[in-house]
Coordinates of N, CA and C in Angstrom, one line a residue:
Chain A
X256 N 0.9 -1.2 0.0 CA 0.1 0.0 0.1 C 1.0 1.3 0.0
X257 N 0.4 2.2 -0.6 CA 0.9 3.4 -0.6 C 1.1 4.0 0.6
X258 N 2.7 4.5 0.9 CA 3.0 5.1 2.3 C 3.7 6.5 1.8
X259 N 3.5 7.5 2.7 CA 4.2 8.9 2.6 C 5.0 9.2 4.0
X260 N 6.1 9.6 3.4 CA 7.1 10.1 4.4 C 7.7 11.5 4.3
X261 N 7.4 12.2 5.2 CA 8.1 13.8 5.1 C 9.7 13.7 5.7
X262 N 10.2 14.6 5.0 CA 11.6 14.9 5.4 C 12.1 16.1 5.4
X263 N 13.1 16.6 6.2 CA 13.6 17.9 5.8 C 14.1 18.3 7.4
X264 N 14.8 19.7 7.3 CA 15.2 20.3 8.6 C 14.0 20.5 9.6
X265 N 14.5 20.2 10.8 CA 13.4 20.4 11.9 C 13.5 21.9 12.3
X266 N 14.5 22.7 12.1 CA 14.7 24.0 12.5 C 14.8 24.8 11.6
X267 N 14.1 26.0 11.4 CA 14.5 27.0 10.3 C 14.6 28.4 11.1
X268 N 15.6 29.1 10.7 CA 15.7 30.5 11.1 C 14.7 31.5 10.5
X269 N 14.4 32.5 11.3 CA 13.5 33.4 11.2 C 13.8 34.3 9.7
X270 N 12.8 34.4 8.7 CA 13.2 35.1 7.5 C 13.8 34.0 6.4
X271 N 14.1 32.8 6.6 CA 14.5 32.0 5.7 C 13.5 31.0 5.2
X272 N 13.8 30.1 4.4 CA 12.8 29.3 3.8 C 12.5 27.8 4.5
X273 N 11.8 27.4 4.5 CA 11.3 26.0 5.0 C 11.3 25.1 3.8
X274 N 12.0 24.1 3.8 CA 12.0 23.1 2.8 C 11.8 21.5 3.2
X275 N 10.4 21.3 2.7 CA 10.2 19.7 3.1 C 9.8 19.1 1.7
X276 N 10.1 17.7 2.0 CA 10.0 16.6 0.8 C 9.1 15.5 1.3
X277 N 8.3 15.1 0.8 CA 7.6 14.1 0.9 C 7.9 12.8 -0.2
X278 N 8.3 11.7 0.4 CA 8.6 10.6 -0.6 C 7.5 9.5 -0.5
X279 N 6.9 9.3 -1.9 CA 5.9 8.4 -1.8 C 6.6 7.0 -2.1
X280 N 6.0 6.0 -1.5 CA 6.5 4.6 -1.6 C 5.4 3.6 -1.6
X281 N 5.5 2.5 -2.4 CA 4.5 1.5 -2.6 C 3.4 2.0 -3.8
X282 N 3.8 2.9 -4.5 CA 3.2 3.3 -5.7 C 3.7 4.4 -6.6
X283 N 3.3 4.7 -7.8 CA 3.7 5.9 -8.6 C 3.0 7.0 -8.1
X284 N 3.8 8.0 -8.1 CA 3.1 9.5 -7.7 C 2.4 9.9 -9.0
X285 N 2.7 9.4 -10.2 CA 2.1 9.6 -11.5 C 0.8 8.9 -11.8
X286 N 0.7 7.9 -11.1 CA -0.7 7.1 -11.4 C -1.9 7.4 -10.7
X287 N -2.9 7.2 -11.4 CA -4.1 7.4 -10.6 C -4.7 8.9 -10.8
X288 N -5.8 9.1 -10.1 CA -6.4 10.3 -10.1 C -6.0 10.9 -8.8
X289 N -4.9 11.5 -8.5 CA -4.4 12.0 -7.2 C -3.9 13.5 -7.2
X290 N -4.2 14.0 -6.1 CA -3.5 15.2 -5.7 C -2.5 15.0 -4.6
X291 N -1.3 15.8 -4.7 CA -0.6 15.5 -3.6 C -0.6 16.9 -2.7
X292 N -0.9 16.6 -1.3 CA -1.2 17.9 -0.7 C -0.2 18.2 0.5
X293 N 0.0 19.4 1.1 CA 0.4 19.9 2.3 C -0.6 20.5 3.5
X294 N -0.4 20.0 4.5 CA -1.4 20.3 5.7 C -0.5 20.7 6.8
X295 N -0.7 21.7 7.6 CA 0.0 21.8 8.7 C -0.8 22.0 10.0
X296 N -0.2 21.8 11.4 CA -0.9 21.9 12.5 C -0.1 22.4 13.6
X297 N -0.5 23.7 14.1 CA 0.6 24.2 15.0 C 0.2 23.5 16.2
X298 N 1.1 23.2 17.3 CA 0.9 22.4 18.4 C -0.5 22.8 19.1
X299 N -1.3 22.0 19.5 CA -2.4 22.0 20.3 C -3.4 22.7 19.6
X300 N -3.4 22.9 18.2 CA -4.4 23.7 17.2 C -4.9 22.7 16.1
X301 N -5.5 23.4 15.5 CA -6.5 22.7 14.1 C -5.5 22.6 13.0
X302 N -6.0 22.0 12.1 CA -5.7 21.9 10.9 C -5.6 22.8 9.8
X303 N -4.4 23.1 9.1 CA -4.6 24.0 7.9 C -4.2 23.5 6.8
X304 N -4.8 23.7 5.9 CA -4.6 23.3 4.5 C -3.5 24.3 3.7
X305 N -2.5 23.9 3.1 CA -1.5 24.5 2.7 C -1.6 24.7 1.1
X306 N -1.8 23.4 0.5 CA -1.8 23.7 -0.9 C -1.6 22.0 -1.3
X307 N -1.9 21.9 -2.9 CA -1.8 20.5 -3.3 C -1.3 20.8 -4.8
X308 N -0.7 19.7 -5.4 CA -0.2 19.7 -6.8 C -0.7 18.5 -7.4
X309 N -1.0 18.6 -8.9 CA -1.4 17.5 -9.4 C -0.4 17.0 -10.1
X310 N -0.2 15.8 -10.8 CA 1.2 15.4 -11.4 C 1.5 16.0 -12.7
X311 N 0.3 16.6 -13.3 CA 0.6 17.5 -14.3 C 1.2 19.0 -14.1
X312 N 1.5 19.2 -12.6 CA 2.2 20.3 -12.2 C 1.0 21.3 -11.8
X313 N -0.1 21.3 -12.3 CA -1.1 22.1 -11.8 C -0.9 22.4 -10.3
X314 N -1.3 23.6 -9.6 CA -1.1 23.6 -8.2 C -2.3 24.5 -7.8
X315 N -2.6 24.3 -6.4 CA -3.5 25.2 -5.9 C -2.9 25.6 -4.5
X316 N -3.1 26.9 -4.1 CA -2.4 27.3 -2.8 C -3.5 27.9 -1.9
X317 N -3.3 27.8 -0.7 CA -4.1 28.4 0.2 C -3.8 30.3 0.0
X318 N -4.6 30.9 -0.2 CA -4.5 32.6 -0.5 C -3.6 32.9 0.7
X319 N -3.9 32.5 2.0 CA -3.3 33.3 3.1 C -1.8 33.1 3.1
X320 N -1.2 31.9 2.3 CA 0.2 31.5 2.2 C 0.5 31.8 0.9
X321 N -0.2 32.0 0.0 CA 0.2 31.8 -1.7 C 1.5 32.7 -2.0
X322 N 1.5 33.7 -1.3 CA 2.8 34.6 -1.9 C 4.0 34.0 -1.3
X323 N 3.9 32.8 -0.5 CA 5.0 32.5 0.3 C 5.4 31.0 -0.3
X324 N 4.6 30.3 -0.8 CA 4.6 28.8 -0.9 C 4.7 28.5 -2.3
X325 N 5.6 27.4 -2.6 CA 5.7 26.9 -3.7 C 5.9 25.2 -3.5
X326 N 4.8 24.7 -4.2 CA 4.9 23.2 -4.2 C 5.2 22.6 -5.5
X327 N 6.1 21.6 -5.4 CA 6.4 21.0 -6.7 C 6.7 19.6 -6.7
X328 N 6.7 18.8 -7.8 CA 6.6 17.5 -7.8 C 7.9 17.0 -8.6
X329 N 8.6 15.7 -8.5 CA 9.8 15.3 -9.0 C 9.2 13.9 -9.3
X330 N 8.7 13.4 -10.3 CA 8.1 12.2 -10.7 C 9.2 11.3 -10.5
X331 N 10.6 11.6 -11.3 CA 11.6 10.7 -11.3 C 12.1 10.3 -9.7
X332 N 11.9 10.8 -8.9 CA 12.1 10.5 -7.6 C 11.0 10.0 -6.7
X333 N 9.9 10.2 -7.3 CA 8.4 9.9 -6.7 C 8.3 10.6 -5.2
X334 N 8.7 11.8 -5.5 CA 8.6 12.9 -4.3 C 7.7 14.2 -4.7
X335 N 7.3 15.0 -3.8 CA 6.7 16.1 -4.0 C 7.3 16.9 -2.9
X336 N 7.5 18.3 -3.2 CA 7.9 18.9 -2.2 C 7.4 20.4 -1.7
X337 N 7.7 20.9 -0.7 CA 6.9 22.2 -0.2 C 8.3 23.3 0.1
X338 N 8.2 24.2 -0.3 CA 9.1 25.4 0.0 C 8.1 26.7 0.7
X339 N 8.5 27.1 1.8 CA 7.6 28.3 2.5 C 8.5 29.5 2.7
X340 N 8.5 30.6 2.1 CA 9.7 31.5 2.3 C 9.3 32.6 3.6
X341 N 10.2 33.3 3.8 CA 9.9 34.3 4.9 C 9.4 33.7 6.2
X342 N 9.9 32.9 6.7 CA 9.3 32.0 7.9 C 9.5 32.7 8.9
X343 N 8.4 32.7 9.9 CA 8.4 33.3 11.4 C 7.7 32.2 12.2
X344 N 7.8 32.8 13.6 CA 7.2 31.9 14.7 C 6.0 31.4 14.4
X345 N 4.9 32.1 13.6 CA 3.7 31.5 13.3 C 3.6 30.5 12.2
X346 N 4.9 30.0 11.7 CA 4.8 28.7 10.8 C 5.5 27.7 11.6
X347 N 5.5 27.7 13.0 CA 6.1 26.6 13.6 C 4.9 25.7 13.7
X348 N 5.1 24.3 13.3 CA 3.9 23.3 13.3 C 4.5 22.0 12.9
X349 N 3.6 21.0 13.0 CA 3.6 19.8 12.4 C 3.1 19.8 10.8
X350 N 4.0 19.3 10.1 CA 3.7 19.5 8.7 C 3.5 18.1 8.2
X351 N 2.5 17.9 7.5 CA 2.0 16.6 7.0 C 1.9 16.8 5.4
X352 N 2.3 15.7 4.8 CA 2.0 15.5 3.2 C 0.8 14.5 3.2
X353 N 0.0 14.6 2.4 CA -0.9 13.4 2.1 C -1.4 13.2 0.7
X354 N -1.9 12.3 0.4 CA -2.6 11.9 -0.9 C -4.1 12.1 -0.8
X355 N -4.5 13.1 -1.7 CA -5.9 13.3 -2.1 C -6.4 12.6 -3.3
X356 N -7.4 11.8 -3.0 CA -8.3 11.0 -4.0 C -9.2 11.9 -4.7
X357 N -9.3 11.7 -6.0 CA -10.5 12.3 -6.6 C -11.3 11.0 -7.3
X358 N -12.5 11.1 -6.8 CA -13.5 10.0 -7.0 C -14.5 10.8 -8.2
X359 N -14.9 10.3 -9.2 CA -16.0 10.7 -10.0 C -17.0 9.5 -10.0
X360 N -18.0 9.5 -9.0 CA -18.9 8.5 -8.9 C -20.0 8.7 -10.1
X361 N -20.2 9.8 -10.7 CA -21.3 10.0 -11.5 C -20.6 11.3 -12.5
X362 N -21.1 11.3 -13.6 CA -20.7 12.5 -14.5 C -20.6 13.9 -13.9
X363 N -19.5 14.4 -13.9 CA -19.4 15.9 -13.3 C -19.7 15.7 -11.8
X364 N -19.6 14.9 -11.1 CA -19.8 14.8 -9.9 C -18.6 14.3 -9.0
X365 N -17.9 15.0 -8.2 CA -16.7 14.4 -7.6 C -16.7 14.4 -6.2
X366 N -15.9 13.5 -5.7 CA -15.5 13.3 -4.3 C -14.0 13.6 -4.2
X367 N -13.6 14.5 -3.0 CA -12.1 14.6 -3.0 C -12.1 14.5 -1.5
X368 N -10.9 13.5 -1.1 CA -10.6 13.4 0.2 C -9.3 12.7 0.6
X369 N -8.5 13.2 1.7 CA -7.2 12.7 2.0 C -7.1 11.4 2.6
X370 N -6.7 10.3 1.4 CA -6.7 9.1 2.1 C -5.7 8.3 2.5
X371 N -4.5 9.2 2.3 CA -3.1 8.5 2.9 C -2.3 9.8 3.1
X372 N -1.8 9.5 4.6 CA -1.0 10.8 5.1 C 0.4 10.4 5.4
X373 N 1.1 11.0 5.8 CA 2.6 10.9 6.3 C 2.1 10.9 7.7
X374 N 3.2 10.6 8.7 CA 3.3 10.6 9.8 C 3.6 12.2 10.4
X375 N 3.9 13.0 9.7 CA 4.3 14.3 10.1 C 5.4 14.6 10.6
X376 N 6.0 15.9 10.4 CA 7.2 16.4 10.5 C 7.1 17.7 11.4
X377 N 8.0 17.8 12.7 CA 7.9 19.2 13.3 C 8.8 20.1 12.8
X378 N 8.3 21.1 12.5 CA 9.4 22.5 12.1 C 9.0 23.6 13.1
X379 N 10.3 23.9 13.5 CA 10.5 25.3 14.5 C 11.1 26.2 14.1
X380 N 10.8 27.5 14.4 CA 11.8 28.5 13.8 C 12.6 28.6 15.1
X381 N 13.8 29.0 14.8 CA 15.0 28.9 15.7 C 15.2 30.1 16.6
X382 N 14.4 30.7 16.4 CA 14.1 32.1 17.3 C 13.6 31.8 18.8
Chain B
X57 N -13.1 32.5 2.4 CA -13.0 31.3 2.7 C -14.3 30.7 3.5
X58 N -14.7 29.2 3.3 CA -15.8 28.9 3.8 C -15.4 28.5 5.5
X59 N -16.1 28.9 6.2 CA -15.8 28.8 7.8 C -16.7 27.5 8.3
X60 N -15.9 26.6 8.9 CA -16.5 25.3 9.4 C -16.4 25.5 10.9
X61 N -17.7 25.3 11.5 CA -18.0 25.4 13.2 C -18.3 24.1 13.6
X62 N -17.6 23.8 14.5 CA -17.9 22.2 15.3 C -18.3 22.6 16.4
X63 N -19.5 21.5 16.8 CA -19.6 21.6 18.5 C -20.0 20.2 18.8
X64 N -19.7 19.9 20.0 CA -18.9 20.8 21.0 C -17.6 20.8 20.8
X65 N -16.6 21.7 21.4 CA -15.2 21.6 21.2 C -14.8 20.4 22.0
X66 N -15.5 20.0 23.0 CA -14.9 18.9 23.7 C -16.1 18.1 24.3
X67 N -15.8 16.7 24.6 CA -17.2 15.9 24.9 C -16.4 14.6 25.7
X68 N -17.2 14.5 26.6 CA -16.8 13.3 27.6 C -18.0 12.3 27.5
X69 N -17.8 11.3 27.3 CA -18.9 10.1 27.4 C -18.3 8.8 27.8
X70 N -19.2 8.0 28.1 CA -18.9 6.8 28.6 C -19.1 5.6 27.3
X71 N -18.2 4.5 27.7 CA -18.1 3.5 26.7 C -19.5 2.9 26.6
X72 N -19.9 2.6 25.1 CA -21.1 2.4 24.9 C -22.1 3.4 24.6
X73 N -21.9 4.5 25.0 CA -22.7 5.7 24.6 C -22.8 5.9 23.1
X74 N -23.7 6.5 22.8 CA -24.1 7.4 21.2 C -23.5 8.4 21.4
X75 N -22.5 8.9 20.5 CA -22.1 10.2 20.5 C -22.2 11.0 19.3
X76 N -22.5 12.2 19.4 CA -23.0 13.1 18.0 C -22.2 14.5 18.2
X77 N -21.7 14.6 17.2 CA -20.8 16.0 16.9 C -21.5 16.5 15.5
X78 N -21.4 17.8 15.8 CA -22.1 18.8 14.8 C -21.2 19.7 13.9
X79 N -21.3 20.0 12.8 CA -20.6 20.9 12.0 C -21.3 21.8 11.1
X80 N -21.1 23.0 11.1 CA -21.8 23.9 10.4 C -21.0 24.4 9.5
X81 N -21.3 24.5 8.1 CA -20.7 25.4 7.0 C -21.1 26.8 7.0
X82 N -20.4 27.8 6.6 CA -20.7 29.2 6.7 C -21.5 29.5 5.3
X83 N -21.8 28.2 4.4 CA -22.5 28.5 3.2 C -22.5 27.3 2.7
X84 N -23.5 26.8 1.7 CA -24.1 25.9 1.2 C -22.8 24.9 0.6
X85 N -22.6 23.8 1.1 CA -21.4 23.0 0.6 C -22.0 21.8 0.1
X86 N -23.4 21.6 -0.3 CA -23.8 20.5 -0.7 C -23.5 19.2 0.2
X87 N -22.9 18.1 -0.3 CA -22.5 17.1 0.5 C -20.9 17.0 0.7
X88 N -20.2 18.1 0.2 CA -18.7 18.2 0.0 C -18.2 18.2 1.2
X89 N -18.2 17.1 2.3 CA -17.8 17.2 3.7 C -17.1 15.9 4.1
X90 N -16.0 15.9 4.5 CA -15.4 14.8 5.1 C -15.1 14.9 6.8
X91 N -14.9 13.8 7.1 CA -14.8 13.7 8.6 C -13.5 12.7 9.0
X92 N -12.4 13.4 9.8 CA -11.4 12.8 10.1 C -11.1 12.5 11.5
X93 N -10.4 11.6 11.9 CA -10.2 11.2 13.3 C -8.6 11.3 13.5
X94 N -8.5 12.0 14.6 CA -7.0 12.2 15.0 C -6.4 11.9 16.3
X95 N -5.8 10.7 16.3 CA -5.3 10.2 17.8 C -4.1 11.1 18.4
X96 N -3.6 11.2 19.6 CA -2.6 12.1 19.9 C -1.4 11.5 19.3
X97 N -0.5 12.3 18.7 CA 0.7 12.4 18.4 C 0.5 11.6 16.7
X98 N -0.7 11.3 16.2 CA -0.7 10.6 14.8 C -1.3 11.7 13.9
X99 N -1.3 11.0 12.4 CA -1.8 11.9 11.5 C -3.4 11.7 11.7
X100 N -4.1 12.7 11.0 CA -5.5 12.3 10.7 C -5.6 11.1 10.0
X101 N -6.9 10.5 10.2 CA -7.1 9.4 9.4 C -8.9 9.5 8.8
X102 N -9.1 9.4 7.4 CA -10.4 9.8 7.0 C -11.3 8.7 7.5
X103 N -12.5 9.0 8.1 CA -13.4 7.9 8.5 C -14.8 8.2 7.3
X104 N -15.1 9.4 7.1 CA -16.4 9.5 6.3 C -16.1 10.5 5.1
X105 N -16.4 10.2 4.0 CA -16.3 11.5 3.0 C -17.8 11.3 2.4
X106 N -17.9 12.6 1.6 CA -19.2 13.1 0.9 C -20.4 12.9 2.0
X107 N -19.9 13.3 3.2 CA -20.8 13.5 4.2 C -21.4 12.0 4.7
X108 N -21.5 11.2 4.0 CA -22.2 10.0 4.6 C -21.6 8.6 4.3
X109 N -20.4 8.5 3.5 CA -19.7 7.5 2.8 C -18.8 7.2 3.8
X110 N -18.9 5.7 4.3 CA -17.8 5.1 5.3 C -16.6 4.9 4.4
X111 N -15.4 5.3 4.7 CA -14.1 5.0 4.1 C -14.0 3.3 4.4
X112 N -13.3 2.6 3.3 CA -13.3 1.1 3.6 C -12.2 0.9 4.9
X113 N -12.9 0.0 5.6 CA -12.0 -0.7 6.7 C -12.6 0.1 8.1
X114 N -13.4 1.1 7.8 CA -13.8 2.0 9.0 C -15.0 1.2 9.6
X115 N -15.2 1.0 11.1 CA -16.2 0.3 11.6 C -17.4 0.9 11.4
X116 N -18.2 0.2 11.4 CA -19.5 0.5 10.9 C -20.4 1.5 12.1
X117 N -19.8 1.6 13.3 CA -20.2 2.4 14.3 C -20.2 3.9 14.1
X118 N -19.3 4.0 13.0 CA -19.2 5.6 12.6 C -20.1 5.8 11.7
X119 N -20.8 7.0 11.6 CA -21.6 7.4 10.5 C -21.8 8.8 10.3
X120 N -22.3 9.4 9.2 CA -22.1 10.8 8.9 C -23.4 11.1 8.2
X121 N -23.9 12.3 8.3 CA -25.3 12.7 7.8 C -25.1 14.2 7.3
X122 N -26.1 14.6 6.7 CA -26.4 15.9 6.5 C -26.2 16.5 5.0
X123 N -26.4 17.8 5.1 CA -26.4 18.3 3.5 C -26.3 19.8 3.7
X124 N -26.0 20.8 2.7 CA -26.2 22.1 2.7 C -25.2 22.7 3.7
X125 N -25.7 23.1 5.0 CA -24.7 23.7 5.9 C -24.7 22.8 7.1
X126 N -25.5 22.3 7.3 CA -25.5 21.4 8.7 C -25.2 20.0 8.5
X127 N -24.3 19.3 9.5 CA -23.6 18.0 9.3 C -23.6 17.4 10.4
X128 N -23.9 16.2 10.7 CA -23.5 15.4 12.0 C -22.8 14.2 12.0
X129 N -21.7 14.0 12.6 CA -21.1 12.8 12.8 C -21.6 12.0 14.0
X130 N -21.6 10.8 14.0 CA -22.4 9.8 15.1 C -21.2 8.5 15.2
X131 N -21.1 8.4 16.7 CA -20.6 7.1 17.0 C -21.7 6.3 17.7
X132 N -22.1 5.4 17.0 CA -23.4 4.7 17.6 C -23.1 4.2 19.0
X133 N -21.8 3.6 19.3 CA -21.4 3.0 20.4 C -19.9 3.3 20.8
X134 N -19.8 4.0 21.7 CA -18.5 4.6 22.0 C -17.5 3.6 22.6
X135 N -16.3 3.3 21.9 CA -15.4 2.3 22.2 C -14.0 3.0 22.9
X136 N -13.2 2.4 23.6 CA -12.1 3.1 24.4 C -11.1 3.7 23.1
X137 N -11.1 2.9 22.1 CA -10.1 3.1 20.9 C -10.6 4.3 20.0
X138 N -11.9 4.9 20.7 CA -12.3 6.0 19.5 C -11.9 7.3 20.4
X139 N -11.1 7.4 21.6 CA -10.6 8.6 22.0 C -9.7 9.1 21.2
X140 N -10.2 10.5 20.8 CA -9.4 11.1 19.6 C -10.0 12.6 19.4
X141 N -9.5 13.5 18.5 CA -10.1 14.6 18.2 C -10.6 14.4 16.6
X142 N -11.8 14.9 16.4 CA -12.4 14.7 15.2 C -12.6 15.9 14.5
X143 N -12.3 16.0 13.3 CA -12.6 17.3 12.3 C -13.2 17.2 11.3
X144 N -14.3 18.1 11.0 CA -15.0 18.2 9.6 C -13.9 18.9 8.7
X145 N -14.0 18.7 7.3 CA -13.3 19.5 6.4 C -14.3 19.5 5.3
X146 N -14.3 20.8 4.6 CA -15.2 20.9 3.5 C -14.3 21.1 2.3
X147 N -14.8 20.3 1.0 CA -14.0 20.4 -0.3 C -14.9 21.0 -1.3
X148 N -15.7 21.9 -1.0 CA -16.6 22.4 -2.0 C -16.0 23.7 -2.7
X149 N -15.2 24.3 -1.7 CA -14.4 25.3 -2.5 C -13.0 25.6 -1.9
X150 N -11.8 25.8 -2.8 CA -10.6 26.0 -2.2 C -10.5 27.4 -1.7
X151 N -9.9 27.7 -0.4 CA -8.9 26.7 0.1 C -9.8 25.6 1.1
X152 N -9.4 24.3 0.8 CA -10.2 23.6 1.8 C -10.0 24.0 3.4
X153 N -11.0 24.0 4.1 CA -10.9 24.4 5.5 C -11.6 23.3 6.4
X154 N -10.9 23.3 7.7 CA -11.3 22.2 8.5 C -12.1 23.0 9.7
X155 N -12.9 22.2 10.4 CA -13.3 22.6 11.6 C -12.3 22.8 12.6
X156 N -12.9 23.4 14.0 CA -11.7 23.5 14.9 C -11.6 22.4 15.7
X157 N -12.1 21.3 15.5 CA -12.0 19.9 16.2 C -12.9 19.7 17.2
X158 N -12.9 18.6 17.7 CA -14.0 18.1 18.7 C -13.1 17.1 19.5
X159 N -12.7 17.4 20.6 CA -12.0 16.4 21.6 C -13.0 15.4 22.4
X160 N -12.6 14.2 22.1 CA -13.7 13.2 22.6 C -12.8 12.6 23.7
X161 N -13.4 12.4 25.0 CA -12.7 11.8 26.1 C -13.7 10.8 26.6
X162 N -13.1 9.9 27.5 CA -13.9 8.7 27.9 C -14.3 9.2 29.5
X163 N -15.3 9.2 29.9 CA -15.8 9.5 31.4 C -15.2 8.5 32.4

């Protein structure tokens, strides 16, 4: 079965760029109708959707972060990545990568949900 | 952004109880709603998608209902392993948004 694993530095200096990678194992990142997503969760708080990428390269970002976020995919490595620039203390969180499945049970009717998640990685600003 | 409001924020119940959590959207989202379970220190896990469809492998004591702006998540008979925080999430519009979570504890 498909598994996801986040990797990257756990400490980021303020104003610098957070870079995380999600490695997909047990299946090809290019197959199926899937989006590849990033979600974060500050300690003791709720979930915030950051954005997603389709294997075509098409991206969607949360407008609250859009000016600072870049999500990319490397199909040769079966990985996708998150870059978040100009980090502040407010970006300290557990970052999850997830696979979002697109289901079309009827013409022009879609379900989307995140069916596979990584274990999460904690990123802290070093201030 | 569509705002998702869950109630209650926390809930204490006994094993075997029927538990209900509500989720209200700030606008009509049809049935474009998912429910996730998050145990402490773990990633979320989808339980219900499209408001009422049970994800494969999820016990049948979990169910969801609703459409439009008002949704309900139910555990028919609470088990000790159900201790977790539950989140609703809308996918009608980007950005996806989650409710603030309902923390479920055992009495």
